[in-house]
Amino acid sequence: MLLRKATAALGGCLRQQLPRDVVVPLATAHQHQRRWLSNGGRKTHPKILITGGLGQLGVECAKLLRSQYGEESVILSDIIKPSSEIVNSGPYIFADILDFKGLQKIVVDHRVDWIIHFSALLSAIGEQNVPLAVRVNIEGMHNVLELAKQYKMRIFVPSTIGAFGPDSPRNPTPNVTIQRPRTIYGVSKVHAELMGEYYHHKFGLDFRCLRFPGVISSDPPGGGTTDYAVAVFFEGLKTGKYQCYLKPDTRLPMMYIEDCLRSLLEFMTAPEEKLQRRVYNVTAMSFTPEELVEKLSKYIPELHVSYRPDSRQLIADSWPQIFDDSEARRDWGWQHKYDLDKLVDLMVRDVTENYIKKAPN
C-alpha cells in the first residue's frame, strides 16, 4: 500500500509529547500566515516540510516539488538515517511526529508554509501492531494538524482506498459514501479526513486530502496489500515466476507514481474557490492480477504465476474495485496520463535497468 517502507513511514515513534495547552504568540502566527504569497509585492515560493519522507512517496515528492520551487524550499524529514544521496539532494532533518515541541521548533526555525504529512503505518503492518499504529497514525496526525492550525499552514494528508470497508459500494465507490473500514490503517485515515474537515470548517484551516489507490513505482515491494503489482515485475523479470497472495480476479484501483505525485501538486496549487470538498478520490485505472499478468506476459513469455491468497485477501475484499474520481476531474481538472499498457511498459524498463541489470550475479 502507500508508503511502502513502513519503518520509514513511522515518521516518529521515539517518544510521545502531545501538545498540552500550547500557547503560540499571536504576532508569530500572524507573521507566519501566508508569508509565501508576497514579499514586497513579489511572489515567493512556499517552504514545504515533508514528514515520513523516506517512504515510497516522500523522496520522489521532494524531487517534484524542488523542481517547481527550488532545492532549498523543500525539507525532507524522517527518523531514519538518510543515505548520502538523500542528504546531497537537498535539506534533510530529523523529525519525530510524536514530539510536538520538536515539530514546533522546525516549523518556526524554517518558517514552514506547507506540511505534506506522509507518516503512517500501513494496512498489513498496522494490523500487527495496533497500539503503535494508533500513536503514529492518529496522535502524530493530531500534532501536525494542530501545528498547521496554529501557524496558518496549508496541510496535505493522504488518504487511501483502505478508508472504505465491506459495507461501502465497491463498483464504483463514490467520493461520499459509507466507509466503516476494518483495519486500523483505514480507521485512522477516516479519522484524519474527518478531523481535517472539522479543522477547516471550525478554524479555517487549509486542509487538503486525496484518497490514493494502490501506488505503483519501481521501488522494491514491501508486502503491502497492493504490492503484488510491484512484486510481480521484480520476481517475474528476475526468475520468471511469482506467487501472488491475492486471488487472480481481485480487482483494485491503481495509479502510477508519477500520476500520483502530479495529482498531489495540482491539488495543492489549486485555487481554494475551485475546491468543493477537502477530500477527493483520485485514480487512474483498475485491474486484477490476472489482467496484469496477461500484459506482462508479452514481455516475459515464459512467466509463470501461481496464486496462494493470504490474510491480505480479506483486506482487498473490503476495498473498492472501481474508484469514482469524477469530482476531482470536475472541480480542479484532474486527468491521469498512465493506463495499464503504459504502466507495464514503464515498469519493465525501470525495474530491468535499475535493479535487474545492477544486481550482483
mmCIF file of C-alpha atoms in Angstrom:
data_model
loop_
_atom_site.group_PDB
_atom_site.id
_atom_site.type_symbol
_atom_site.label_atom_id
_atom_site.label_comp_id
_atom_site.label_asym_id
_atom_site.label_seq_id
_atom_site.Cartn_x
_atom_site.Cartn_y
_atom_site.Cartn_z
ATOM 1 C CA MET A 1 0.000 0.000 0.000
ATOM 2 C CA LEU A 2 1.020 3.671 0.243
ATOM 3 C CA LEU A 3 4.389 4.500 1.747
ATOM 4 C CA ARG A 4 5.656 1.038 1.397
ATOM 5 C CA LYS A 5 8.684 1.232 3.654
ATOM 6 C CA ALA A 6 6.840 1.048 6.933
ATOM 7 C CA THR A 7 9.781 1.842 9.184
ATOM 8 C CA ALA A 8 10.473 4.992 7.254
ATOM 9 C CA ALA A 9 6.787 5.865 7.244
ATOM 10 C CA LEU A 10 6.667 5.927 11.031
ATOM 11 C CA GLY A 11 7.922 9.476 10.783
ATOM 12 C CA GLY A 12 8.478 9.446 14.508
ATOM 13 C CA CYS A 13 7.575 6.973 17.249
ATOM 14 C CA LEU A 14 10.507 7.539 19.561
ATOM 15 C CA ARG A 15 8.595 9.438 22.185
ATOM 16 C CA GLN A 16 5.158 10.857 22.867
ATOM 17 C CA GLN A 17 4.824 14.548 23.615
ATOM 18 C CA LEU A 18 1.357 15.670 22.670
ATOM 19 C CA PRO A 19 0.525 19.363 22.939
ATOM 20 C CA ARG A 20 -0.855 20.447 26.307
ATOM 21 C CA ASP A 21 -2.215 23.978 26.358
ATOM 22 C CA VAL A 22 0.449 25.088 23.911
ATOM 23 C CA VAL A 23 0.332 28.855 23.531
ATOM 24 C CA VAL A 24 1.551 30.379 20.272
ATOM 25 C CA PRO A 25 2.268 34.126 20.330
ATOM 26 C CA LEU A 26 -0.360 35.874 18.252
ATOM 27 C CA ALA A 27 2.221 38.009 16.484
ATOM 28 C CA THR A 28 4.157 34.894 15.435
ATOM 29 C CA ALA A 29 1.075 33.270 13.947
ATOM 30 C CA HIS A 30 0.116 36.433 12.040
ATOM 31 C CA GLN A 31 3.635 36.921 10.718
ATOM 32 C CA HIS A 32 3.662 33.310 9.528
ATOM 33 C CA GLN A 33 0.304 33.448 7.747
ATOM 34 C CA ARG A 34 0.766 33.189 4.020
ATOM 35 C CA ARG A 35 4.281 34.618 4.091
ATOM 36 C CA TRP A 36 4.976 32.950 0.783
ATOM 37 C CA LEU A 37 2.207 34.754 -1.091
ATOM 38 C CA SER A 38 4.070 38.046 -1.260
ATOM 39 C CA ASN A 39 7.394 39.585 -0.449
ATOM 40 C CA GLY A 40 7.376 43.303 -1.096
ATOM 41 C CA GLY A 41 4.871 42.732 -3.885
ATOM 42 C CA ARG A 42 6.963 39.896 -5.349
ATOM 43 C CA LYS A 43 5.572 36.349 -5.205
ATOM 44 C CA THR A 44 7.812 33.836 -3.464
ATOM 45 C CA HIS A 45 7.798 30.064 -3.108
ATOM 46 C CA PRO A 46 6.259 28.187 -0.180
ATOM 47 C CA LYS A 47 8.586 26.486 2.309
ATOM 48 C CA ILE A 48 7.487 22.853 2.495
ATOM 49 C CA LEU A 49 8.080 20.181 5.156
ATOM 50 C CA ILE A 50 7.555 16.518 4.206
ATOM 51 C CA THR A 51 7.120 14.089 7.118
ATOM 52 C CA GLY A 52 7.758 10.355 6.741
ATOM 53 C CA GLY A 53 9.929 11.404 3.852
ATOM 54 C CA LEU A 54 11.845 8.146 3.335
ATOM 55 C CA GLY A 55 8.752 6.151 2.458
ATOM 56 C CA GLN A 56 7.615 5.283 -1.043
ATOM 57 C CA LEU A 57 6.307 8.732 -1.925
ATOM 58 C CA GLY A 58 8.437 11.136 0.089
ATOM 59 C CA VAL A 59 11.704 11.159 -1.861
ATOM 60 C CA GLU A 60 10.009 11.395 -5.248
ATOM 61 C CA CYS A 61 7.606 14.028 -3.950
ATOM 62 C CA ALA A 62 10.582 16.094 -2.776
ATOM 63 C CA LYS A 63 12.180 15.838 -6.234
ATOM 64 C CA LEU A 64 8.998 17.057 -7.913
ATOM 65 C CA LEU A 65 8.449 19.949 -5.504
ATOM 66 C CA ARG A 66 12.116 21.002 -5.655
ATOM 67 C CA SER A 67 11.887 21.119 -9.440
ATOM 68 C CA GLN A 68 8.989 23.557 -9.006
ATOM 69 C CA TYR A 69 10.074 25.654 -6.021
ATOM 70 C CA GLY A 70 13.827 25.193 -5.685
ATOM 71 C CA GLU A 71 16.035 22.790 -3.758
ATOM 72 C CA GLU A 72 16.109 24.760 -0.501
ATOM 73 C CA SER A 73 12.327 25.236 -0.403
ATOM 74 C CA VAL A 74 11.553 21.578 0.368
ATOM 75 C CA ILE A 75 12.678 19.909 3.605
ATOM 76 C CA LEU A 76 12.594 16.121 3.724
ATOM 77 C CA SER A 77 12.270 14.633 7.218
ATOM 78 C CA ASP A 78 12.046 11.260 8.959
ATOM 79 C CA ILE A 79 13.535 9.370 11.915
ATOM 80 C CA ILE A 80 15.679 7.201 9.631
ATOM 81 C CA LYS A 81 19.362 7.812 8.933
ATOM 82 C CA PRO A 82 19.423 9.018 5.319
ATOM 83 C CA SER A 83 21.763 7.886 2.583
ATOM 84 C CA SER A 84 24.391 10.269 1.279
ATOM 85 C CA GLU A 85 22.348 10.566 -1.911
ATOM 86 C CA ILE A 86 19.342 11.846 0.072
ATOM 87 C CA VAL A 87 21.464 14.311 2.052
ATOM 88 C CA ASN A 88 23.158 15.631 -1.072
ATOM 89 C CA SER A 89 19.872 16.088 -2.930
ATOM 90 C CA GLY A 90 18.521 18.788 -0.594
ATOM 91 C CA PRO A 91 17.641 19.688 3.004
ATOM 92 C CA TYR A 92 17.020 16.712 5.306
ATOM 93 C CA ILE A 93 16.275 16.842 9.045
ATOM 94 C CA PHE A 94 15.266 14.506 11.859
ATOM 95 C CA ALA A 95 11.581 14.943 12.747
ATOM 96 C CA ASP A 96 9.648 12.839 15.265
ATOM 97 C CA ILE A 97 5.941 13.399 14.668
ATOM 98 C CA LEU A 98 5.140 12.415 18.261
ATOM 99 C CA ASP A 99 7.339 15.234 19.586
ATOM 100 C CA PHE A 100 5.106 18.301 19.290
ATOM 101 C CA LYS A 101 7.659 20.745 20.667
ATOM 102 C CA GLY A 102 10.292 19.446 18.271
ATOM 103 C CA LEU A 103 7.945 19.852 15.323
ATOM 104 C CA GLN A 104 7.027 23.316 16.513
ATOM 105 C CA LYS A 105 10.706 24.319 16.547
ATOM 106 C CA ILE A 106 11.168 23.013 12.991
ATOM 107 C CA VAL A 107 8.173 25.000 11.744
ATOM 108 C CA VAL A 108 9.361 28.210 13.414
ATOM 109 C CA ASP A 109 13.075 27.844 12.595
ATOM 110 C CA HIS A 110 12.443 27.000 8.938
ATOM 111 C CA ARG A 111 9.364 29.214 8.503
ATOM 112 C CA VAL A 112 7.342 26.354 7.057
ATOM 113 C CA ASP A 113 4.254 27.183 4.951
ATOM 114 C CA TRP A 114 3.076 23.732 3.834
ATOM 115 C CA ILE A 115 3.177 20.367 5.584
ATOM 116 C CA ILE A 116 2.889 17.214 3.496
ATOM 117 C CA HIS A 117 2.254 14.524 6.076
ATOM 118 C CA PHE A 118 3.214 11.078 4.760
ATOM 119 C CA SER A 119 3.989 9.468 8.130
ATOM 120 C CA ALA A 120 1.792 6.405 8.726
ATOM 121 C CA LEU A 121 1.840 2.688 9.462
ATOM 122 C CA LEU A 122 0.352 0.783 6.545
ATOM 123 C CA SER A 123 -2.523 -1.684 6.368
ATOM 124 C CA ALA A 124 -0.803 -5.036 6.915
ATOM 125 C CA ILE A 125 1.859 -3.603 9.260
ATOM 126 C CA GLY A 126 -0.714 -1.733 11.322
ATOM 127 C CA GLU A 127 -2.707 -4.902 11.996
ATOM 128 C CA GLN A 128 0.403 -6.446 13.538
ATOM 129 C CA ASN A 129 0.893 -3.573 15.998
ATOM 130 C CA VAL A 130 -2.363 -1.707 16.615
ATOM 131 C CA PRO A 131 -1.154 0.391 19.609
ATOM 132 C CA LEU A 132 1.794 1.690 17.593
ATOM 133 C CA ALA A 133 -0.485 2.409 14.616
ATOM 134 C CA VAL A 134 -2.784 4.431 16.891
ATOM 135 C CA ARG A 135 0.142 6.518 18.124
ATOM 136 C CA VAL A 136 1.726 7.132 14.739
ATOM 137 C CA ASN A 137 -1.374 7.382 12.531
ATOM 138 C CA ILE A 138 -3.706 9.225 14.907
ATOM 139 C CA GLU A 139 -1.676 11.039 17.560
ATOM 140 C CA GLY A 140 1.009 12.043 15.067
ATOM 141 C CA MET A 141 -1.651 13.363 12.712
ATOM 142 C CA HIS A 142 -3.172 15.379 15.583
ATOM 143 C CA ASN A 143 0.202 17.026 16.130
ATOM 144 C CA VAL A 144 0.675 18.198 12.546
ATOM 145 C CA LEU A 145 -2.969 19.261 12.282
ATOM 146 C CA GLU A 146 -2.666 21.411 15.398
ATOM 147 C CA LEU A 147 0.601 22.888 14.136
ATOM 148 C CA ALA A 148 -0.988 23.739 10.802
ATOM 149 C CA LYS A 149 -3.839 25.494 12.617
ATOM 150 C CA GLN A 150 -1.591 27.467 14.944
ATOM 151 C CA TYR A 151 0.835 28.627 12.269
ATOM 152 C CA LYS A 152 -1.697 29.069 9.457
ATOM 153 C CA MET A 153 -0.083 26.471 7.201
ATOM 154 C CA ARG A 154 -1.543 24.557 4.302
ATOM 155 C CA ILE A 155 -1.545 20.848 5.119
ATOM 156 C CA PHE A 156 -1.852 17.757 2.940
ATOM 157 C CA VAL A 157 -2.659 14.372 4.474
ATOM 158 C CA PRO A 158 -3.026 11.432 2.056
ATOM 159 C CA SER A 159 -5.874 9.006 2.486
ATOM 160 C CA THR A 160 -6.492 5.701 0.749
ATOM 161 C CA ILE A 161 -8.877 3.165 -0.726
ATOM 162 C CA GLY A 162 -8.339 1.490 2.658
ATOM 163 C CA ALA A 163 -10.594 4.175 4.174
ATOM 164 C CA PHE A 164 -13.540 2.146 2.830
ATOM 165 C CA GLY A 165 -14.910 -1.123 4.181
ATOM 166 C CA PRO A 166 -17.113 -4.091 3.282
ATOM 167 C CA ASP A 167 -20.296 -2.009 3.642
ATOM 168 C CA SER A 168 -19.096 0.532 1.073
ATOM 169 C CA PRO A 169 -20.229 0.290 -2.557
ATOM 170 C CA ARG A 170 -17.266 -1.214 -4.399
ATOM 171 C CA ASN A 171 -18.052 -0.699 -8.072
ATOM 172 C CA PRO A 172 -17.952 2.237 -8.280
ATOM 173 C CA THR A 173 -17.016 3.813 -4.944
ATOM 174 C CA PRO A 174 -18.198 7.455 -4.923
ATOM 175 C CA ASN A 175 -16.494 10.343 -3.164
ATOM 176 C CA VAL A 176 -19.067 10.473 -0.373
ATOM 177 C CA THR A 177 -20.498 7.178 0.849
ATOM 178 C CA ILE A 178 -20.488 4.884 3.866
ATOM 179 C CA GLN A 179 -16.914 3.973 4.807
ATOM 180 C CA ARG A 180 -16.534 1.937 8.041
ATOM 181 C CA PRO A 181 -13.147 0.265 7.335
ATOM 182 C CA ARG A 182 -11.983 -2.775 9.315
ATOM 183 C CA THR A 183 -8.260 -2.106 9.539
ATOM 184 C CA ILE A 184 -6.622 0.325 11.951
ATOM 185 C CA TYR A 185 -4.954 1.920 8.931
ATOM 186 C CA GLY A 186 -8.337 2.595 7.337
ATOM 187 C CA VAL A 187 -9.894 3.740 10.604
ATOM 188 C CA SER A 188 -7.039 6.186 11.187
ATOM 189 C CA LYS A 189 -7.420 7.594 7.675
ATOM 190 C CA VAL A 190 -11.165 8.164 8.094
ATOM 191 C CA HIS A 191 -10.318 9.876 11.382
ATOM 192 C CA ALA A 192 -7.774 12.083 9.579
ATOM 193 C CA GLU A 193 -10.297 13.009 6.881
ATOM 194 C CA LEU A 194 -12.954 13.996 9.427
ATOM 195 C CA MET A 195 -10.552 15.852 11.710
ATOM 196 C CA GLY A 196 -9.144 17.797 8.767
ATOM 197 C CA GLU A 197 -12.615 18.753 7.559
ATOM 198 C CA TYR A 198 -13.548 19.768 11.116
ATOM 199 C CA TYR A 199 -10.461 21.994 11.446
ATOM 200 C CA HIS A 200 -11.273 23.535 8.069
ATOM 201 C CA HIS A 201 -14.864 24.394 8.984
ATOM 202 C CA LYS A 202 -14.127 25.324 12.607
ATOM 203 C CA PHE A 203 -10.826 27.195 12.254
ATOM 204 C CA GLY A 204 -10.471 27.903 8.531
ATOM 205 C CA LEU A 205 -7.516 25.530 8.167
ATOM 206 C CA ASP A 206 -6.438 24.961 4.566
ATOM 207 C CA PHE A 207 -6.637 21.158 4.837
ATOM 208 C CA ARG A 208 -6.370 19.065 1.673
ATOM 209 C CA CYS A 209 -6.596 15.301 1.308
ATOM 210 C CA LEU A 210 -6.559 12.860 -1.610
ATOM 211 C CA ARG A 211 -7.640 9.243 -1.341
ATOM 212 C CA PHE A 212 -4.991 7.387 -3.322
ATOM 213 C CA PRO A 213 -5.406 3.900 -4.783
ATOM 214 C CA GLY A 214 -2.550 1.406 -4.879
ATOM 215 C CA VAL A 215 0.537 3.360 -5.939
ATOM 216 C CA ILE A 216 2.932 1.554 -8.266
ATOM 217 C CA SER A 217 6.582 2.511 -8.607
ATOM 218 C CA SER A 218 9.883 0.787 -9.320
ATOM 219 C CA ASP A 219 10.852 0.817 -5.630
ATOM 220 C CA PRO A 220 11.157 -2.743 -4.265
ATOM 221 C CA PRO A 221 7.901 -4.047 -2.761
ATOM 222 C CA GLY A 222 7.387 -4.078 0.989
ATOM 223 C CA GLY A 223 4.499 -6.525 1.415
ATOM 224 C CA GLY A 224 1.519 -4.157 1.363
ATOM 225 C CA THR A 225 -1.852 -5.308 0.097
ATOM 226 C CA THR A 226 -1.453 -3.815 -3.384
ATOM 227 C CA ASP A 227 2.285 -4.509 -3.591
ATOM 228 C CA TYR A 228 1.737 -7.649 -5.643
ATOM 229 C CA ALA A 229 1.504 -5.255 -8.598
ATOM 230 C CA VAL A 230 5.145 -4.299 -7.976
ATOM 231 C CA ALA A 231 6.480 -7.658 -6.789
ATOM 232 C CA VAL A 232 5.351 -9.441 -9.949
ATOM 233 C CA PHE A 233 7.713 -7.249 -12.001
ATOM 234 C CA PHE A 234 10.696 -7.858 -9.719
ATOM 235 C CA GLU A 235 10.158 -11.609 -9.388
ATOM 236 C CA GLY A 236 8.926 -12.116 -12.932
ATOM 237 C CA LEU A 237 11.879 -10.333 -14.536
ATOM 238 C CA LYS A 238 14.371 -11.983 -12.182
ATOM 239 C CA THR A 239 13.126 -15.596 -12.033
ATOM 240 C CA GLY A 240 10.210 -15.878 -14.463
ATOM 241 C CA LYS A 241 7.985 -16.948 -11.547
ATOM 242 C CA TYR A 242 5.755 -15.257 -8.969
ATOM 243 C CA GLN A 243 3.382 -16.493 -6.275
ATOM 244 C CA CYS A 244 0.596 -13.976 -5.766
ATOM 245 C CA TYR A 245 -1.078 -13.560 -2.355
ATOM 246 C CA LEU A 246 -4.347 -12.330 -3.903
ATOM 247 C CA LYS A 247 -6.865 -14.247 -6.000
ATOM 248 C CA PRO A 248 -6.448 -13.795 -9.760
ATOM 249 C CA ASP A 249 -9.765 -11.925 -10.118
ATOM 250 C CA THR A 250 -9.202 -9.420 -7.277
ATOM 251 C CA ARG A 251 -9.866 -6.030 -8.863
ATOM 252 C CA LEU A 252 -8.334 -2.952 -7.200
ATOM 253 C CA PRO A 253 -7.775 0.693 -8.247
ATOM 254 C CA MET A 254 -4.179 1.571 -9.110
ATOM 255 C CA MET A 255 -2.052 4.524 -10.098
ATOM 256 C CA TYR A 256 1.482 5.032 -11.403
ATOM 257 C CA ILE A 257 3.606 7.099 -9.008
ATOM 258 C CA GLU A 258 4.140 9.922 -11.498
ATOM 259 C CA ASP A 259 0.375 10.419 -11.793
ATOM 260 C CA CYS A 260 0.042 10.162 -8.022
ATOM 261 C CA LEU A 261 2.582 12.891 -7.306
ATOM 262 C CA ARG A 262 1.304 15.112 -10.086
ATOM 263 C CA SER A 263 -2.209 14.888 -8.645
ATOM 264 C CA LEU A 264 -0.796 15.976 -5.282
ATOM 265 C CA LEU A 265 0.973 19.005 -6.773
ATOM 266 C CA GLU A 266 -2.030 20.047 -8.882
ATOM 267 C CA PHE A 267 -4.344 19.679 -5.895
ATOM 268 C CA MET A 268 -2.046 21.623 -3.540
ATOM 269 C CA THR A 269 -1.822 24.525 -6.006
ATOM 270 C CA ALA A 270 -5.495 24.540 -6.994
ATOM 271 C CA PRO A 271 -7.277 27.787 -6.001
ATOM 272 C CA GLU A 272 -9.433 27.349 -2.917
ATOM 273 C CA GLU A 273 -12.516 28.617 -4.728
ATOM 274 C CA LYS A 274 -12.367 25.586 -7.034
ATOM 275 C CA LEU A 275 -12.448 23.085 -4.189
ATOM 276 C CA GLN A 276 -15.958 21.918 -3.401
ATOM 277 C CA ARG A 277 -14.524 19.412 -0.925
ATOM 278 C CA ARG A 278 -11.439 18.969 1.223
ATOM 279 C CA VAL A 279 -11.176 15.220 0.467
ATOM 280 C CA TYR A 280 -11.220 13.760 -3.070
ATOM 281 C CA ASN A 281 -10.890 10.320 -4.641
ATOM 282 C CA VAL A 282 -8.213 10.134 -7.363
ATOM 283 C CA THR A 283 -7.281 7.167 -9.530
ATOM 284 C CA ALA A 284 -6.044 6.151 -12.954
ATOM 285 C CA MET A 285 -7.015 2.516 -13.624
ATOM 286 C CA SER A 286 -8.375 -0.693 -12.098
ATOM 287 C CA PHE A 287 -7.131 -4.189 -12.874
ATOM 288 C CA THR A 288 -6.833 -7.698 -11.489
ATOM 289 C CA PRO A 289 -3.677 -9.788 -11.003
ATOM 290 C CA GLU A 290 -4.551 -11.951 -13.996
ATOM 291 C CA GLU A 291 -5.055 -8.879 -16.206
ATOM 292 C CA LEU A 292 -1.677 -7.516 -15.132
ATOM 293 C CA VAL A 293 -0.009 -10.877 -15.727
ATOM 294 C CA GLU A 294 -1.531 -11.048 -19.206
ATOM 295 C CA LYS A 295 0.054 -7.700 -20.104
ATOM 296 C CA LEU A 296 3.381 -8.623 -18.510
ATOM 297 C CA SER A 297 3.486 -11.959 -20.367
ATOM 298 C CA LYS A 298 4.045 -10.056 -23.590
ATOM 299 C CA TYR A 299 7.425 -9.014 -22.183
ATOM 300 C CA ILE A 300 8.123 -12.278 -20.319
ATOM 301 C CA PRO A 301 6.550 -15.062 -22.434
ATOM 302 C CA GLU A 302 7.744 -17.789 -20.027
ATOM 303 C CA LEU A 303 6.232 -16.051 -16.965
ATOM 304 C CA HIS A 304 4.516 -18.466 -14.567
ATOM 305 C CA VAL A 305 2.281 -17.021 -11.829
ATOM 306 C CA SER A 306 0.591 -19.107 -9.141
ATOM 307 C CA TYR A 307 -1.960 -17.893 -6.587
ATOM 308 C CA ARG A 308 -1.986 -18.523 -2.862
ATOM 309 C CA PRO A 309 -4.216 -15.958 -1.085
ATOM 310 C CA ASP A 310 -3.255 -14.985 2.470
ATOM 311 C CA SER A 311 -4.638 -12.540 5.061
ATOM 312 C CA ARG A 312 -4.253 -9.650 2.640
ATOM 313 C CA GLN A 313 -7.061 -11.129 0.553
ATOM 314 C CA LEU A 314 -9.546 -10.260 3.312
ATOM 315 C CA ILE A 315 -8.300 -6.685 3.291
ATOM 316 C CA ALA A 316 -8.531 -6.426 -0.504
ATOM 317 C CA ASP A 317 -12.061 -7.856 -0.483
ATOM 318 C CA SER A 318 -13.232 -4.916 1.635
ATOM 319 C CA TRP A 319 -11.721 -2.258 -0.625
ATOM 320 C CA PRO A 320 -13.111 -0.505 -3.738
ATOM 321 C CA GLN A 321 -12.843 -2.221 -7.093
ATOM 322 C CA ILE A 322 -13.517 0.888 -9.166
ATOM 323 C CA PHE A 323 -12.789 4.340 -7.727
ATOM 324 C CA ASP A 324 -15.065 7.192 -8.829
ATOM 325 C CA ASP A 325 -12.891 10.300 -9.057
ATOM 326 C CA SER A 326 -15.270 12.322 -11.246
ATOM 327 C CA GLU A 327 -15.464 15.115 -8.648
ATOM 328 C CA ALA A 328 -11.698 15.700 -8.761
ATOM 329 C CA ARG A 329 -11.839 15.769 -12.543
ATOM 330 C CA ARG A 330 -14.743 18.225 -12.462
ATOM 331 C CA ASP A 331 -13.567 20.590 -9.710
ATOM 332 C CA TRP A 332 -9.831 21.007 -10.263
ATOM 333 C CA GLY A 333 -9.224 19.317 -13.603
ATOM 334 C CA TRP A 334 -7.569 16.052 -12.599
ATOM 335 C CA GLN A 335 -6.526 13.862 -15.569
ATOM 336 C CA HIS A 336 -4.328 10.764 -15.415
ATOM 337 C CA LYS A 337 -1.662 10.037 -18.049
ATOM 338 C CA TYR A 338 -0.800 6.376 -17.480
ATOM 339 C CA ASP A 339 -3.086 3.454 -18.300
ATOM 340 C CA LEU A 340 -2.261 -0.238 -17.801
ATOM 341 C CA ASP A 341 -0.334 -0.604 -21.077
ATOM 342 C CA LYS A 342 1.883 2.414 -20.373
ATOM 343 C CA LEU A 343 2.331 1.304 -16.760
ATOM 344 C CA VAL A 344 3.596 -2.166 -17.711
ATOM 345 C CA ASP A 345 5.950 -0.803 -20.348
ATOM 346 C CA LEU A 346 7.450 1.714 -17.904
ATOM 347 C CA MET A 347 7.773 -0.764 -15.052
ATOM 348 C CA VAL A 348 9.507 -3.385 -17.201
ATOM 349 C CA ARG A 349 12.059 -0.822 -18.350
ATOM 350 C CA ASP A 350 12.598 0.755 -14.916
ATOM 351 C CA VAL A 351 12.951 -2.484 -12.955
ATOM 352 C CA THR A 352 15.190 -4.029 -15.613
ATOM 353 C CA GLU A 353 17.526 -1.025 -15.826
ATOM 354 C CA ASN A 354 17.628 -0.022 -12.153
ATOM 355 C CA TYR A 355 17.513 -3.380 -10.379
ATOM 356 C CA ILE A 356 17.875 -6.480 -12.539
ATOM 357 C CA LYS A 357 20.921 -5.322 -14.530
ATOM 358 C CA LYS A 358 22.554 -3.778 -11.453
ATOM 359 C CA ALA A 359 22.007 -6.778 -9.180
ATOM 360 C CA PRO A 360 25.079 -8.920 -8.401
ATOM 361 C CA ASN A 361 25.196 -12.239 -10.214
#
